[in-house]
Backbone as numpy.savetxt, mean C-alpha at the origin, in Angstrom:
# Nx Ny Nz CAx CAy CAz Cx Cy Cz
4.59 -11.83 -15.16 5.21 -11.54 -13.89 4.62 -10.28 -13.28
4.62 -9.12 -14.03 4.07 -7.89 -13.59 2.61 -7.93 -12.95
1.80 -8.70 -13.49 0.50 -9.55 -13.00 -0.02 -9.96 -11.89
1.26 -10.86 -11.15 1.56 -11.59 -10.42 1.81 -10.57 -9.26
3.05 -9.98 -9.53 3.25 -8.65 -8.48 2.39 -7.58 -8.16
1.36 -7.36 -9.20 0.81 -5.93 -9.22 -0.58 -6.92 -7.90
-1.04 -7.88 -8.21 -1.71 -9.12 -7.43 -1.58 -9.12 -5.97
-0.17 -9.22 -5.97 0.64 -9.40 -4.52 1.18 -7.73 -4.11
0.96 -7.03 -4.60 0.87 -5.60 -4.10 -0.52 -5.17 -4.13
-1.36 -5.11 -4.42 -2.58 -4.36 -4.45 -3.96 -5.32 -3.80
-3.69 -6.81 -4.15 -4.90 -7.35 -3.13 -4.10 -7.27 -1.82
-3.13 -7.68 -1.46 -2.68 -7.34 -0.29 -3.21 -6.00 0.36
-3.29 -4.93 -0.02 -3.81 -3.89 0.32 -5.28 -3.32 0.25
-5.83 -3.70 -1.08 -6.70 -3.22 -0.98 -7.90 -4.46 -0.37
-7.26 -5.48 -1.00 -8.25 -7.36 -0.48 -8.70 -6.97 0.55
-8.92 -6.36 1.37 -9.42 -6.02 3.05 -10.63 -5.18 3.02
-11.33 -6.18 4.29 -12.85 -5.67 4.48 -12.59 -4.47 5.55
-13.52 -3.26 5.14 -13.45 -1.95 6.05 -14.52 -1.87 6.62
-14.15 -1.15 7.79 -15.32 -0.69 9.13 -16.44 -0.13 8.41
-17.62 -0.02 9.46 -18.56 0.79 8.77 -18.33 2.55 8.53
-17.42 2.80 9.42 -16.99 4.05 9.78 -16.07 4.48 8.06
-16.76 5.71 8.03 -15.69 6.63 6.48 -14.52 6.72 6.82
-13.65 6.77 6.08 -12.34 7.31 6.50 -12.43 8.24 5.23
-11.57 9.90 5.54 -11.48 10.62 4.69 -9.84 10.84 4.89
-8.97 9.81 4.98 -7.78 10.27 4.67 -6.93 9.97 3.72
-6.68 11.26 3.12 -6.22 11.78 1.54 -4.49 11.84 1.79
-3.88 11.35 0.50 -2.45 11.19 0.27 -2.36 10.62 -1.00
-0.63 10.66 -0.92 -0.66 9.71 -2.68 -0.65 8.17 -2.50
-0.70 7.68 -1.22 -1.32 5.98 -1.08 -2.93 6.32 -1.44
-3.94 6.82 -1.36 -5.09 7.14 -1.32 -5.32 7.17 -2.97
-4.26 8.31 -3.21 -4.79 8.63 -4.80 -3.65 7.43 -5.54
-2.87 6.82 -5.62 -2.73 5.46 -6.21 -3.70 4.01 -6.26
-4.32 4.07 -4.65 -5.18 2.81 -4.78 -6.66 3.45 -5.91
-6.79 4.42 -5.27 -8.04 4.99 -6.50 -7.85 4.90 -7.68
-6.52 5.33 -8.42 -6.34 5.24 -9.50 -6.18 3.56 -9.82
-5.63 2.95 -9.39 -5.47 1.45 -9.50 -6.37 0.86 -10.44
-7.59 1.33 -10.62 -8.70 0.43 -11.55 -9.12 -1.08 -11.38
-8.78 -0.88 -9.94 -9.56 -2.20 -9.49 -10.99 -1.98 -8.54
-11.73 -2.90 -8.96 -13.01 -2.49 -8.25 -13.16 -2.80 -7.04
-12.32 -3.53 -6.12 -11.83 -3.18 -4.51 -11.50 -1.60 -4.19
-11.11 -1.10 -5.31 -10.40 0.26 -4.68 -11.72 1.59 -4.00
-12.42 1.43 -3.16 -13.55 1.86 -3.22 -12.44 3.57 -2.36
-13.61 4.44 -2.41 -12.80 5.40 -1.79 -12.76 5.24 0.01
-13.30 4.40 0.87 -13.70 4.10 2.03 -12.48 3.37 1.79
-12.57 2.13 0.94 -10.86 1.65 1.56 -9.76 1.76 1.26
-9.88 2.74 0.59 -8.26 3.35 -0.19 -7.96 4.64 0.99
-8.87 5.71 1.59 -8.94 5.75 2.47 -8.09 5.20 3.80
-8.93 4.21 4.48 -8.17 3.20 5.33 -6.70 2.80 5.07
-6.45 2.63 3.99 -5.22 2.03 3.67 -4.16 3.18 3.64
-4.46 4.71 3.37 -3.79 5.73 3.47 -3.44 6.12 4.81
-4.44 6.10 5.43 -4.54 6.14 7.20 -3.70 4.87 7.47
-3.70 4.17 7.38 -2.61 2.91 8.24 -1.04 3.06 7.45
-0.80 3.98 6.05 0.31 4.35 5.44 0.49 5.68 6.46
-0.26 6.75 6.84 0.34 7.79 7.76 1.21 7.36 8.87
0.52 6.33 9.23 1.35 5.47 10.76 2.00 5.01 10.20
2.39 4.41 9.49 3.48 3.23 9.16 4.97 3.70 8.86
4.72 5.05 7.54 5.53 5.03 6.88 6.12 6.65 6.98
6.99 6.86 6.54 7.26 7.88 6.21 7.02 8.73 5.07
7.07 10.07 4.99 6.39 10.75 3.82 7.46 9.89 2.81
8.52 10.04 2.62 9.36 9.70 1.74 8.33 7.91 1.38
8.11 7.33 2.19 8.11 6.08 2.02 7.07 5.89 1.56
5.84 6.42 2.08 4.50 6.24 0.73 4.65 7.14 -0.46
5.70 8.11 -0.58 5.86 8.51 -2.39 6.17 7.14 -2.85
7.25 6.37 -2.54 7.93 5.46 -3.25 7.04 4.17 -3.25
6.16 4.00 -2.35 4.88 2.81 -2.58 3.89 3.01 -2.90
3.88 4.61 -3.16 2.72 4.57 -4.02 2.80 4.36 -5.45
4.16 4.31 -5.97 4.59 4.64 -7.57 4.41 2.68 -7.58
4.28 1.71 -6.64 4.58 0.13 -6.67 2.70 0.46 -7.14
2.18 0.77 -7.30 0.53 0.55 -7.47 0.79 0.34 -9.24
1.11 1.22 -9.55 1.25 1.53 -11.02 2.80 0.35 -11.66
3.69 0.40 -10.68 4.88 -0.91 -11.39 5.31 -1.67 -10.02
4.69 -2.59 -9.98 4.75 -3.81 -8.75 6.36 -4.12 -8.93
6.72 -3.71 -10.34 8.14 -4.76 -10.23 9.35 -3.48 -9.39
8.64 -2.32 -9.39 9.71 -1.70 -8.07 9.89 -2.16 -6.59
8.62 -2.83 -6.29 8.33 -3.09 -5.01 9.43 -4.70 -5.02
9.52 -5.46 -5.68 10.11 -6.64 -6.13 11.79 -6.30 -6.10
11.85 -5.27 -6.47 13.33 -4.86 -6.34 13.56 -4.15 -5.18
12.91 -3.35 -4.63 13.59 -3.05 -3.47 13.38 -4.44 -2.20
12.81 -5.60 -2.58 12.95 -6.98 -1.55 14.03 -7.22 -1.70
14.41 -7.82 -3.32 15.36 -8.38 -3.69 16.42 -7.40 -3.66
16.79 -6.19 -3.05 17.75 -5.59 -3.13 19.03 -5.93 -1.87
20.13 -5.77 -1.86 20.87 -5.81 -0.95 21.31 -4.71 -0.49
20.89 -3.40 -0.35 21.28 -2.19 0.48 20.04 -2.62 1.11
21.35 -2.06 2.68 20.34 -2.06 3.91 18.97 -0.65 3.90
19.18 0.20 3.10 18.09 1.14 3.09 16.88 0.60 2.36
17.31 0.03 1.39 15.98 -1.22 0.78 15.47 -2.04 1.92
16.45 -3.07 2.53 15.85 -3.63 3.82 14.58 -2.84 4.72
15.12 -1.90 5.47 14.64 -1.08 5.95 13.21 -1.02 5.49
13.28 -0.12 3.96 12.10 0.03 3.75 10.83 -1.17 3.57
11.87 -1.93 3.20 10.67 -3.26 3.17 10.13 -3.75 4.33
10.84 -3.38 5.34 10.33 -3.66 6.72 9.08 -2.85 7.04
9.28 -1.72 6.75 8.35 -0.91 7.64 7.08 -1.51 6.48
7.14 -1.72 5.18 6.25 -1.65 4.85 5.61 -3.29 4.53
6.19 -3.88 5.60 5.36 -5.17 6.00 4.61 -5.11 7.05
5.07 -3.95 8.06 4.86 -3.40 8.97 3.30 -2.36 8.93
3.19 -1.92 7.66 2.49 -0.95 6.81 1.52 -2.00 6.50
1.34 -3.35 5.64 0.19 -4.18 5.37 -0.22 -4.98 6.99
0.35 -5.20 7.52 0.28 -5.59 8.76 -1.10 -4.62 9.60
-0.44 -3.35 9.59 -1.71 -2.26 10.03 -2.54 -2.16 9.55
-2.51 -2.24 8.16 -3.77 -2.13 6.88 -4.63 -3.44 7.63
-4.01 -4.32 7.75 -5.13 -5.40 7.69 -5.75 -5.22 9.21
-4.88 -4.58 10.32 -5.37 -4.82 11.51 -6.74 -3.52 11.57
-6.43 -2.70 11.16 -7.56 -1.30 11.01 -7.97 -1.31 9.81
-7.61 -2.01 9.03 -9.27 -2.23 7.75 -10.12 -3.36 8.06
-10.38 -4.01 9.16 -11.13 -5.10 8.54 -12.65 -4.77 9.70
């Protein structure tokens, strides 16, 4: 299961083709996809993906998605959760792959 999720959290994010243009923007979405140990995680699109987490999310909200890089099954629980502050966050951060894909590709 963890497999499956870590799959559906991280190709979702990192699966995306980037501009020719560098991006040098640094955060803990940036330093989670790097650490990730997947060989998508290049620093150009971990990068990108930090930059479309500045817009998206709130500071609070990429601490807590960046810790889903390392245990997908948090990200799984705050879907399946029923507080509306879980809602919430899952919104913005569909909202968050949504941008990733529109400014990484």
């Amino acid at each position: 299961m963890r497999r499956i999720l870590t799959g559906a959290v991280c190709a979702a994010l990192i699966g995306l083709t980037v501009p020719a243009q560098g991006f040098a923007a640094t955060g803990v979405i940036n330093d989670a996809c790097r650490q990730s140990g997947r060989s998508e995680a290049t620093p150009q699109r971990c990068g990108c993906i930090q930059q479309a987490a500045n817009k998206a999310l709130t500071r609070s909200d990429r601490r807590k998605v960046a810790k889903w890089f390392k245990d997908p099954h948090q990200a799984q629980e705050v879907r399946m959760s029923d507080k509306s502050s879980d809602e919430a966050l899952w919104q913005r951060y569909k909202a968050f792959g949504e941008l990733a894909q529109a400014i990484c590709q």
